[in-house]
Amino acid sequence: MKRVIAFLLLVTSAPWSMAASEKLPLDSVYINLSDTASLQRGARLFVNYCLSCHSAAYMRYRRIGEDLGISEDLLKENLMFAGDKPGDLMKTTMPADYAKSWFGVVPPDLTLAARVRKPDWIYTYLRSFYLDEKSPSGWNNSLFQNVAMPHVLYGLQGNQRLVSKSSEEDGKPVFMLEQPGSMTPEEYDEAMRDLTNFLVYLGEPVKLDRYLIGVFVILFLAVLLVLSYLLKKEYWKELH
Ligand code: HEC
């Protein structure tokens, strides 16, 4: 009986929670996987600011080097922790049990994050951290209330406060930059676009190859069509 009740609760509550998260207005981000420079900048941000807690354990450093045109030397110098090899998977060095005791949850693997959450969500999330003395980390996030992740990019963005949860114009939260970071707000938005672009690439690195394969398949079929036509003519030649 208990199970039935639990099941019913789950079924009836799920649409509510989904509706609540869908209602939050997101900022849209322009994703362009052929912008290699943006992907390279995103990769650099990811390795320097995210990999200490999150893994991208379905991806190898070498593949990033090959896809984004980064030489092995540059890869080692800029994107890899000392001791890692180009063939290694991108795993965080933080042990899961430490993370659990520090944050209360293990930071999730980010290889597929942009597919699960969608690019606009990630882009908005990374720009929605604000100071909150009531939260254990000192930070909160208007898109992900009481998030366990601290704002690791505050050095770049600066510290912002939440002025209003939803403005009257577009329903989006309003922030006030209390102390600027090393980037201007425009530069920070651009950097977050690069990082989101990189996370989209991480989620589906074959996307670009797929377009190319499509073209080859069409070409192959066209050649096959000509050959089959000639073959047909050859077979029927004597029968007419
Ligand atoms: C200090 C550790 C730490 C660092 C560094 C960190 N995160 Fe997190 N992150 C977390 C934790 C912990 C969570 C889980 C939050 C929760 O469930 O409340 C999280 C959650 C997330 C989520 C939400 C995942 C989901 O779908 O629920 C995303 C996206 C994310 N982080 C992206 C990033 C990015 C991008 C960076 C680099 C700029 C980064 N994080 C750096 C600790 C970290």
PDB file of C-alpha atoms and ligand atoms in Angstrom:
ATOM      1  CA  MET A   1       0.000   0.000   0.000  1.00  0.00           C
ATOM      2  CA  LYS A   2       2.801   2.373   0.963  1.00  0.00           C
ATOM      3  CA  ARG A   3       4.369   1.800  -2.428  1.00  0.00           C
ATOM      4  CA  VAL A   4       1.149   2.585  -4.205  1.00  0.00           C
ATOM      5  CA  ILE A   5       0.830   5.854  -2.286  1.00  0.00           C
ATOM      6  CA  ALA A   6       4.456   6.731  -2.984  1.00  0.00           C
ATOM      7  CA  PHE A   7       3.904   5.995  -6.656  1.00  0.00           C
ATOM      8  CA  LEU A   8       0.771   8.114  -6.804  1.00  0.00           C
ATOM      9  CA  LEU A   9       2.560  10.985  -5.065  1.00  0.00           C
ATOM     10  CA  LEU A  10       5.406  10.735  -7.550  1.00  0.00           C
ATOM     11  CA  VAL A  11       3.101  10.683 -10.551  1.00  0.00           C
ATOM     12  CA  THR A  12       1.033  13.601  -9.359  1.00  0.00           C
ATOM     13  CA  SER A  13       3.948  15.718  -8.157  1.00  0.00           C
ATOM     14  CA  ALA A  14       6.231  15.280 -11.189  1.00  0.00           C
ATOM     15  CA  PRO A  15       4.199  17.427 -13.598  1.00  0.00           C
ATOM     16  CA  TRP A  16       4.085  20.200 -10.995  1.00  0.00           C
ATOM     17  CA  SER A  17       7.823  20.296 -10.484  1.00  0.00           C
ATOM     18  CA  MET A  18       8.389  20.205 -14.238  1.00  0.00           C
ATOM     19  CA  ALA A  19       5.934  23.001 -14.803  1.00  0.00           C
ATOM     20  CA  ALA A  20       7.655  25.087 -12.135  1.00  0.00           C
ATOM     21  CA  SER A  21      11.064  24.720 -13.720  1.00  0.00           C
ATOM     22  CA  GLU A  22       9.701  25.346 -17.207  1.00  0.00           C
ATOM     23  CA  LYS A  23       8.158  28.623 -16.180  1.00  0.00           C
ATOM     24  CA  LEU A  24      11.459  30.311 -15.318  1.00  0.00           C
ATOM     25  CA  PRO A  25      12.436  32.499 -18.247  1.00  0.00           C
ATOM     26  CA  LEU A  26      15.845  31.634 -19.685  1.00  0.00           C
ATOM     27  CA  ASP A  27      18.306  33.781 -21.582  1.00  0.00           C
ATOM     28  CA  SER A  28      18.981  32.340 -24.997  1.00  0.00           C
ATOM     29  CA  VAL A  29      22.494  31.559 -26.112  1.00  0.00           C
ATOM     30  CA  TYR A  30      23.847  31.344 -29.647  1.00  0.00           C
ATOM     31  CA  ILE A  31      25.554  27.986 -30.089  1.00  0.00           C
ATOM     32  CA  ASN A  32      27.983  27.545 -32.962  1.00  0.00           C
ATOM     33  CA  LEU A  33      30.017  24.360 -33.013  1.00  0.00           C
ATOM     34  CA  SER A  34      32.066  25.470 -35.991  1.00  0.00           C
ATOM     35  CA  ASP A  35      33.426  28.430 -33.986  1.00  0.00           C
ATOM     36  CA  THR A  36      36.625  26.649 -32.993  1.00  0.00           C
ATOM     37  CA  ALA A  37      38.134  29.659 -31.203  1.00  0.00           C
ATOM     38  CA  SER A  38      35.072  29.842 -28.939  1.00  0.00           C
ATOM     39  CA  LEU A  39      35.272  26.094 -28.219  1.00  0.00           C
ATOM     40  CA  GLN A  40      38.968  26.425 -27.358  1.00  0.00           C
ATOM     41  CA  ARG A  41      38.266  29.270 -24.926  1.00  0.00           C
ATOM     42  CA  GLY A  42      35.403  27.235 -23.428  1.00  0.00           C
ATOM     43  CA  ALA A  43      37.680  24.213 -22.992  1.00  0.00           C
ATOM     44  CA  ARG A  44      40.191  26.351 -21.155  1.00  0.00           C
ATOM     45  CA  LEU A  45      37.564  27.731 -18.781  1.00  0.00           C
ATOM     46  CA  PHE A  46      36.206  24.233 -18.196  1.00  0.00           C
ATOM     47  CA  VAL A  47      39.583  22.767 -17.278  1.00  0.00           C
ATOM     48  CA  ASN A  48      40.592  25.699 -15.077  1.00  0.00           C
ATOM     49  CA  TYR A  49      37.318  26.242 -13.240  1.00  0.00           C
ATOM     50  CA  CYS A  50      35.132  23.118 -13.432  1.00  0.00           C
ATOM     51  CA  LEU A  51      37.279  20.012 -13.645  1.00  0.00           C
ATOM     52  CA  SER A  52      38.419  20.354 -10.030  1.00  0.00           C
ATOM     53  CA  CYS A  53      34.946  19.191  -8.938  1.00  0.00           C
ATOM     54  CA  HIS A  54      33.179  17.817 -12.039  1.00  0.00           C
ATOM     55  CA  SER A  55      34.350  15.089 -14.401  1.00  0.00           C
ATOM     56  CA  ALA A  56      33.629  14.817 -18.085  1.00  0.00           C
ATOM     57  CA  ALA A  57      34.391  11.148 -17.883  1.00  0.00           C
ATOM     58  CA  TYR A  58      33.175  10.160 -21.359  1.00  0.00           C
ATOM     59  CA  MET A  59      35.732  12.396 -23.042  1.00  0.00           C
ATOM     60  CA  ARG A  60      39.475  12.018 -23.578  1.00  0.00           C
ATOM     61  CA  TYR A  61      41.892  14.956 -23.721  1.00  0.00           C
ATOM     62  CA  ARG A  62      43.326  13.703 -27.006  1.00  0.00           C
ATOM     63  CA  ARG A  63      39.942  13.830 -28.730  1.00  0.00           C
ATOM     64  CA  ILE A  64      39.513  17.484 -27.711  1.00  0.00           C
ATOM     65  CA  GLY A  65      42.959  18.233 -29.101  1.00  0.00           C
ATOM     66  CA  GLU A  66      42.088  16.571 -32.414  1.00  0.00           C
ATOM     67  CA  ASP A  67      38.612  18.071 -32.745  1.00  0.00           C
ATOM     68  CA  LEU A  68      39.596  21.604 -31.745  1.00  0.00           C
ATOM     69  CA  GLY A  69      42.940  21.698 -33.538  1.00  0.00           C
ATOM     70  CA  ILE A  70      45.082  21.937 -30.395  1.00  0.00           C
ATOM     71  CA  SER A  71      48.580  20.415 -30.629  1.00  0.00           C
ATOM     72  CA  GLU A  72      49.632  17.836 -28.063  1.00  0.00           C
ATOM     73  CA  ASP A  73      52.162  20.253 -26.519  1.00  0.00           C
ATOM     74  CA  LEU A  74      49.585  23.002 -26.102  1.00  0.00           C
ATOM     75  CA  LEU A  75      47.130  20.442 -24.775  1.00  0.00           C
ATOM     76  CA  LYS A  76      49.613  19.375 -22.092  1.00  0.00           C
ATOM     77  CA  GLU A  77      50.544  22.937 -21.251  1.00  0.00           C
ATOM     78  CA  ASN A  78      47.058  24.454 -21.053  1.00  0.00           C
ATOM     79  CA  LEU A  79      44.400  21.819 -20.657  1.00  0.00           C
ATOM     80  CA  MET A  80      45.824  18.952 -18.667  1.00  0.00           C
ATOM     81  CA  PHE A  81      46.695  18.517 -15.017  1.00  0.00           C
ATOM     82  CA  ALA A  82      50.283  17.454 -14.365  1.00  0.00           C
ATOM     83  CA  GLY A  83      50.503  13.688 -14.496  1.00  0.00           C
ATOM     84  CA  ASP A  84      47.582  13.177 -16.904  1.00  0.00           C
ATOM     85  CA  LYS A  85      48.228  11.632 -20.320  1.00  0.00           C
ATOM     86  CA  PRO A  86      46.536  12.727 -23.579  1.00  0.00           C
ATOM     87  CA  GLY A  87      44.759   9.358 -23.783  1.00  0.00           C
ATOM     88  CA  ASP A  88      43.236   9.755 -20.303  1.00  0.00           C
ATOM     89  CA  LEU A  89      39.554  10.383 -19.649  1.00  0.00           C
ATOM     90  CA  MET A  90      38.736  13.807 -18.184  1.00  0.00           C
ATOM     91  CA  LYS A  91      38.195  12.773 -14.603  1.00  0.00           C
ATOM     92  CA  THR A  92      38.181  15.088 -11.623  1.00  0.00           C
ATOM     93  CA  THR A  93      40.810  14.497  -8.995  1.00  0.00           C
ATOM     94  CA  MET A  94      38.307  15.160  -6.209  1.00  0.00           C
ATOM     95  CA  PRO A  95      37.311  11.900  -4.479  1.00  0.00           C
ATOM     96  CA  ALA A  96      33.525  11.453  -4.461  1.00  0.00           C
ATOM     97  CA  ASP A  97      33.295  10.903  -0.688  1.00  0.00           C
ATOM     98  CA  TYR A  98      35.169  14.175   0.044  1.00  0.00           C
ATOM     99  CA  ALA A  99      32.857  16.027  -2.325  1.00  0.00           C
ATOM    100  CA  LYS A 100      29.841  14.497  -0.645  1.00  0.00           C
ATOM    101  CA  SER A 101      30.974  15.602   2.802  1.00  0.00           C
ATOM    102  CA  TRP A 102      31.827  19.129   1.602  1.00  0.00           C
ATOM    103  CA  PHE A 103      28.835  19.872  -0.597  1.00  0.00           C
ATOM    104  CA  GLY A 104      26.287  17.311   0.568  1.00  0.00           C
ATOM    105  CA  VAL A 105      26.060  15.990  -3.008  1.00  0.00           C
ATOM    106  CA  VAL A 106      28.609  14.686  -5.480  1.00  0.00           C
ATOM    107  CA  PRO A 107      29.045  17.195  -8.338  1.00  0.00           C
ATOM    108  CA  PRO A 108      27.483  15.448 -11.362  1.00  0.00           C
ATOM    109  CA  ASP A 109      29.469  14.438 -14.432  1.00  0.00           C
ATOM    110  CA  LEU A 110      29.146  17.208 -17.020  1.00  0.00           C
ATOM    111  CA  THR A 111      29.740  15.296 -20.275  1.00  0.00           C
ATOM    112  CA  LEU A 112      26.018  15.221 -21.035  1.00  0.00           C
ATOM    113  CA  ALA A 113      24.906  18.230 -18.976  1.00  0.00           C
ATOM    114  CA  ALA A 114      24.069  20.389 -21.987  1.00  0.00           C
ATOM    115  CA  ARG A 115      21.894  17.615 -23.415  1.00  0.00           C
ATOM    116  CA  VAL A 116      20.059  16.968 -20.161  1.00  0.00           C
ATOM    117  CA  ARG A 117      19.572  20.618 -19.220  1.00  0.00           C
ATOM    118  CA  LYS A 118      19.667  22.319 -22.645  1.00  0.00           C
ATOM    119  CA  PRO A 119      22.144  25.094 -23.575  1.00  0.00           C
ATOM    120  CA  ASP A 120      19.920  28.041 -22.573  1.00  0.00           C
ATOM    121  CA  TRP A 121      19.544  26.592 -19.087  1.00  0.00           C
ATOM    122  CA  ILE A 122      23.324  26.161 -18.629  1.00  0.00           C
ATOM    123  CA  TYR A 123      24.028  29.667 -19.948  1.00  0.00           C
ATOM    124  CA  THR A 124      21.443  31.230 -17.620  1.00  0.00           C
ATOM    125  CA  TYR A 125      22.575  29.127 -14.644  1.00  0.00           C
ATOM    126  CA  LEU A 126      26.211  30.216 -14.978  1.00  0.00           C
ATOM    127  CA  ARG A 127      25.112  33.872 -14.895  1.00  0.00           C
ATOM    128  CA  SER A 128      22.587  33.587 -12.048  1.00  0.00           C
ATOM    129  CA  PHE A 129      24.731  33.122  -8.935  1.00  0.00           C
ATOM    130  CA  TYR A 130      24.265  35.751  -6.247  1.00  0.00           C
ATOM    131  CA  LEU A 131      25.525  36.423  -2.726  1.00  0.00           C
ATOM    132  CA  ASP A 132      23.352  34.868  -0.028  1.00  0.00           C
ATOM    133  CA  GLU A 133      24.600  34.844   3.566  1.00  0.00           C
ATOM    134  CA  LYS A 134      21.938  32.311   4.530  1.00  0.00           C
ATOM    135  CA  SER A 135      23.319  29.584   2.266  1.00  0.00           C
ATOM    136  CA  PRO A 136      26.162  27.352   3.549  1.00  0.00           C
ATOM    137  CA  SER A 137      28.459  28.272   0.639  1.00  0.00           C
ATOM    138  CA  GLY A 138      27.560  31.974   0.804  1.00  0.00           C
ATOM    139  CA  TRP A 139      26.033  31.728  -2.698  1.00  0.00           C
ATOM    140  CA  ASN A 140      22.671  30.975  -4.171  1.00  0.00           C
ATOM    141  CA  ASN A 141      21.365  30.714  -7.710  1.00  0.00           C
ATOM    142  CA  SER A 142      18.069  32.128  -8.939  1.00  0.00           C
ATOM    143  CA  LEU A 143      17.641  29.325 -11.480  1.00  0.00           C
ATOM    144  CA  PHE A 144      18.648  26.517  -9.102  1.00  0.00           C
ATOM    145  CA  GLN A 145      17.481  27.539  -5.612  1.00  0.00           C
ATOM    146  CA  ASN A 146      19.779  26.481  -2.749  1.00  0.00           C
ATOM    147  CA  VAL A 147      22.276  24.966  -5.136  1.00  0.00           C
ATOM    148  CA  ALA A 148      25.208  23.246  -3.433  1.00  0.00           C
ATOM    149  CA  MET A 149      27.685  24.606  -5.991  1.00  0.00           C
ATOM    150  CA  PRO A 150      29.575  27.744  -4.913  1.00  0.00           C
ATOM    151  CA  HIS A 151      30.033  30.519  -7.488  1.00  0.00           C
ATOM    152  CA  VAL A 152      33.470  29.463  -8.663  1.00  0.00           C
ATOM    153  CA  LEU A 153      33.600  32.203 -11.313  1.00  0.00           C
ATOM    154  CA  TYR A 154      33.029  35.181  -9.002  1.00  0.00           C
ATOM    155  CA  GLY A 155      36.588  36.355  -9.667  1.00  0.00           C
ATOM    156  CA  LEU A 156      35.560  36.877 -13.298  1.00  0.00           C
ATOM    157  CA  GLN A 157      31.952  38.024 -12.861  1.00  0.00           C
ATOM    158  CA  GLY A 158      32.223  39.807  -9.511  1.00  0.00           C
ATOM    159  CA  ASN A 159      29.690  39.597  -6.686  1.00  0.00           C
ATOM    160  CA  GLN A 160      26.096  40.261  -7.504  1.00  0.00           C
ATOM    161  CA  ARG A 161      23.023  40.612  -5.284  1.00  0.00           C
ATOM    162  CA  LEU A 162      19.486  39.635  -6.144  1.00  0.00           C
ATOM    163  CA  VAL A 163      17.352  42.777  -6.308  1.00  0.00           C
ATOM    164  CA  SER A 164      14.121  41.183  -7.489  1.00  0.00           C
ATOM    165  CA  LYS A 165      13.147  37.579  -8.186  1.00  0.00           C
ATOM    166  CA  SER A 166      11.249  38.503 -11.299  1.00  0.00           C
ATOM    167  CA  SER A 167      11.054  41.862 -12.983  1.00  0.00           C
ATOM    168  CA  GLU A 168       7.739  43.201 -14.223  1.00  0.00           C
ATOM    169  CA  GLU A 169       8.939  43.567 -17.821  1.00  0.00           C
ATOM    170  CA  ASP A 170      10.026  40.037 -18.683  1.00  0.00           C
ATOM    171  CA  GLY A 171       9.788  38.037 -15.447  1.00  0.00           C
ATOM    172  CA  LYS A 172      13.554  37.588 -15.309  1.00  0.00           C
ATOM    173  CA  PRO A 173      15.453  38.128 -12.044  1.00  0.00           C
ATOM    174  CA  VAL A 174      17.206  41.462 -11.562  1.00  0.00           C
ATOM    175  CA  PHE A 175      20.755  41.530 -10.182  1.00  0.00           C
ATOM    176  CA  MET A 176      22.985  44.314  -8.985  1.00  0.00           C
ATOM    177  CA  LEU A 177      26.736  44.024  -9.361  1.00  0.00           C
ATOM    178  CA  GLU A 178      28.045  44.878  -5.903  1.00  0.00           C
ATOM    179  CA  GLN A 179      31.681  44.381  -6.708  1.00  0.00           C
ATOM    180  CA  PRO A 180      32.951  44.002 -10.273  1.00  0.00           C
ATOM    181  CA  GLY A 181      35.126  41.051 -11.251  1.00  0.00           C
ATOM    182  CA  SER A 182      38.038  40.983 -13.673  1.00  0.00           C
ATOM    183  CA  MET A 183      35.618  40.913 -16.643  1.00  0.00           C
ATOM    184  CA  THR A 184      32.988  43.421 -17.704  1.00  0.00           C
ATOM    185  CA  PRO A 185      29.412  42.013 -17.756  1.00  0.00           C
ATOM    186  CA  GLU A 186      29.623  41.763 -21.576  1.00  0.00           C
ATOM    187  CA  GLU A 187      32.930  39.888 -21.419  1.00  0.00           C
ATOM    188  CA  TYR A 188      31.532  37.546 -18.777  1.00  0.00           C
ATOM    189  CA  ASP A 189      28.446  36.781 -20.915  1.00  0.00           C
ATOM    190  CA  GLU A 190      30.709  36.058 -23.868  1.00  0.00           C
ATOM    191  CA  ALA A 191      32.894  33.773 -21.737  1.00  0.00           C
ATOM    192  CA  MET A 192      29.794  31.900 -20.545  1.00  0.00           C
ATOM    193  CA  ARG A 193      28.691  31.511 -24.152  1.00  0.00           C
ATOM    194  CA  ASP A 194      32.099  29.922 -24.913  1.00  0.00           C
ATOM    195  CA  LEU A 195      31.772  27.617 -21.912  1.00  0.00           C
ATOM    196  CA  THR A 196      28.215  26.604 -22.899  1.00  0.00           C
ATOM    197  CA  ASN A 197      29.353  26.083 -26.482  1.00  0.00           C
ATOM    198  CA  PHE A 198      32.070  23.756 -25.180  1.00  0.00           C
ATOM    199  CA  LEU A 199      29.580  21.834 -23.001  1.00  0.00           C
ATOM    200  CA  VAL A 200      27.311  21.341 -26.038  1.00  0.00           C
ATOM    201  CA  TYR A 201      30.299  20.005 -27.981  1.00  0.00           C
ATOM    202  CA  LEU A 202      31.157  17.673 -25.045  1.00  0.00           C
ATOM    203  CA  GLY A 203      27.637  16.254 -25.134  1.00  0.00           C
ATOM    204  CA  GLU A 204      27.807  15.361 -28.808  1.00  0.00           C
ATOM    205  CA  PRO A 205      31.257  15.688 -30.348  1.00  0.00           C
ATOM    206  CA  VAL A 206      30.193  13.819 -33.484  1.00  0.00           C
ATOM    207  CA  LYS A 207      27.596  16.441 -34.425  1.00  0.00           C
ATOM    208  CA  LEU A 208      29.908  18.107 -36.931  1.00  0.00           C
ATOM    209  CA  ASP A 209      31.058  14.774 -38.388  1.00  0.00           C
ATOM    210  CA  ARG A 210      27.430  13.826 -38.859  1.00  0.00           C
ATOM    211  CA  TYR A 211      26.766  16.705 -41.263  1.00  0.00           C
ATOM    212  CA  LEU A 212      29.803  15.638 -43.286  1.00  0.00           C
ATOM    213  CA  ILE A 213      28.755  11.976 -43.329  1.00  0.00           C
ATOM    214  CA  GLY A 214      25.334  13.035 -44.664  1.00  0.00           C
ATOM    215  CA  VAL A 215      26.955  14.729 -47.658  1.00  0.00           C
ATOM    216  CA  PHE A 216      29.074  11.650 -48.395  1.00  0.00           C
ATOM    217  CA  VAL A 217      26.047   9.359 -48.212  1.00  0.00           C
ATOM    218  CA  ILE A 218      24.160  11.482 -50.749  1.00  0.00           C
ATOM    219  CA  LEU A 219      27.189  11.527 -53.083  1.00  0.00           C
ATOM    220  CA  PHE A 220      27.569   7.771 -52.741  1.00  0.00           C
ATOM    221  CA  LEU A 221      23.887   7.209 -53.559  1.00  0.00           C
ATOM    222  CA  ALA A 222      24.150   9.472 -56.613  1.00  0.00           C
ATOM    223  CA  VAL A 223      27.105   7.494 -57.980  1.00  0.00           C
ATOM    224  CA  LEU A 224      25.267   4.227 -57.225  1.00  0.00           C
ATOM    225  CA  LEU A 225      22.233   5.497 -59.132  1.00  0.00           C
ATOM    226  CA  VAL A 226      24.295   6.179 -62.269  1.00  0.00           C
ATOM    227  CA  LEU A 227      26.034   2.798 -62.047  1.00  0.00           C
ATOM    228  CA  SER A 228      22.754   0.895 -61.587  1.00  0.00           C
ATOM    229  CA  TYR A 229      21.226   2.724 -64.532  1.00  0.00           C
ATOM    230  CA  LEU A 230      24.171   1.791 -66.785  1.00  0.00           C
ATOM    231  CA  LEU A 231      24.004  -1.792 -65.543  1.00  0.00           C
ATOM    232  CA  LYS A 232      20.294  -1.978 -66.303  1.00  0.00           C
ATOM    233  CA  LYS A 233      20.913  -0.708 -69.810  1.00  0.00           C
ATOM    234  CA  GLU A 234      23.614  -3.306 -70.282  1.00  0.00           C
ATOM    235  CA  TYR A 235      21.315  -6.175 -69.177  1.00  0.00           C
ATOM    236  CA  TRP A 236      18.377  -5.138 -71.349  1.00  0.00           C
ATOM    237  CA  LYS A 237      20.460  -4.354 -74.454  1.00  0.00           C
ATOM    238  CA  GLU A 238      19.993  -7.741 -76.115  1.00  0.00           C
ATOM    239  CA  LEU A 239      16.354  -8.200 -75.174  1.00  0.00           C
ATOM    240  CA  HIS A 240      14.986  -5.247 -77.119  1.00  0.00           C
TER     241      HIS A 240
HETATM  242  C1  HEC B   1      33.726  23.526  -5.847  1.00  0.00           C
HETATM  243  C2  HEC B   1      33.175  22.477  -6.632  1.00  0.00           C
HETATM  244  C3  HEC B   1      32.513  22.829  -7.952  1.00  0.00           C
HETATM  245  C4  HEC B   1      33.097  23.490  -9.009  1.00  0.00           C
HETATM  246  C5  HEC B   1      34.518  23.995  -9.117  1.00  0.00           C
HETATM  247  C6  HEC B   1      32.084  23.559 -10.038  1.00  0.00           C
HETATM  248  N1  HEC B   1      30.927  22.975  -9.623  1.00  0.00           N
HETATM  249 FE1  HEC B   1      29.231  22.728 -10.705  1.00  0.00          FE
HETATM  250  N2  HEC B   1      28.361  21.776  -9.160  1.00  0.00           N
HETATM  251  C7  HEC B   1      28.960  21.496  -7.942  1.00  0.00           C
HETATM  252  C8  HEC B   1      28.005  20.819  -7.090  1.00  0.00           C
HETATM  253  C9  HEC B   1      28.259  20.339  -5.658  1.00  0.00           C
HETATM  254  C10 HEC B   1      26.820  20.675  -7.841  1.00  0.00           C
HETATM  255  C11 HEC B   1      25.515  20.013  -7.417  1.00  0.00           C
HETATM  256  C12 HEC B   1      24.559  21.075  -7.008  1.00  0.00           C
HETATM  257  C13 HEC B   1      23.295  20.567  -6.366  1.00  0.00           C
HETATM  258  O1  HEC B   1      22.805  19.492  -6.739  1.00  0.00           O
HETATM  259  O2  HEC B   1      22.788  21.271  -5.469  1.00  0.00           O
HETATM  260  C14 HEC B   1      27.074  21.308  -9.131  1.00  0.00           C
HETATM  261  C15 HEC B   1      26.131  21.396 -10.161  1.00  0.00           C
HETATM  262  C16 HEC B   1      26.390  21.880 -11.418  1.00  0.00           C
HETATM  263  C17 HEC B   1      25.436  21.903 -12.516  1.00  0.00           C
HETATM  264  C18 HEC B   1      24.008  21.450 -12.440  1.00  0.00           C
HETATM  265  C19 HEC B   1      23.919  20.042 -12.848  1.00  0.00           C
HETATM  266  C20 HEC B   1      22.503  19.571 -12.884  1.00  0.00           C
HETATM  267  O3  HEC B   1      22.030  19.338 -13.981  1.00  0.00           O
HETATM  268  O4  HEC B   1      21.884  19.460 -11.818  1.00  0.00           O
HETATM  269  C21 HEC B   1      26.076  22.427 -13.593  1.00  0.00           C
HETATM  270  C22 HEC B   1      25.508  22.661 -14.985  1.00  0.00           C
HETATM  271  C23 HEC B   1      27.406  22.771 -13.161  1.00  0.00           C
HETATM  272  N3  HEC B   1      27.573  22.424 -11.844  1.00  0.00           N
HETATM  273  C24 HEC B   1      28.340  23.354 -13.993  1.00  0.00           C
HETATM  274  C25 HEC B   1      29.598  23.746 -13.562  1.00  0.00           C
HETATM  275  C26 HEC B   1      30.534  24.443 -14.411  1.00  0.00           C
HETATM  276  C27 HEC B   1      30.310  24.790 -15.881  1.00  0.00           C
HETATM  277  C28 HEC B   1      31.641  24.672 -13.658  1.00  0.00           C
HETATM  278  C29 HEC B   1      32.868  25.433 -14.070  1.00  0.00           C
HETATM  279  C30 HEC B   1      32.676  26.820 -14.335  1.00  0.00           C
HETATM  280  C31 HEC B   1      31.391  24.113 -12.330  1.00  0.00           C
HETATM  281  N4  HEC B   1      30.129  23.575 -12.308  1.00  0.00           N
HETATM  282  C32 HEC B   1      32.290  24.159 -11.273  1.00  0.00           C
HETATM  283  C33 HEC B   1      30.236  21.824  -7.566  1.00  0.00           C
HETATM  284  C34 HEC B   1      31.147  22.498  -8.350  1.00  0.00           C
END
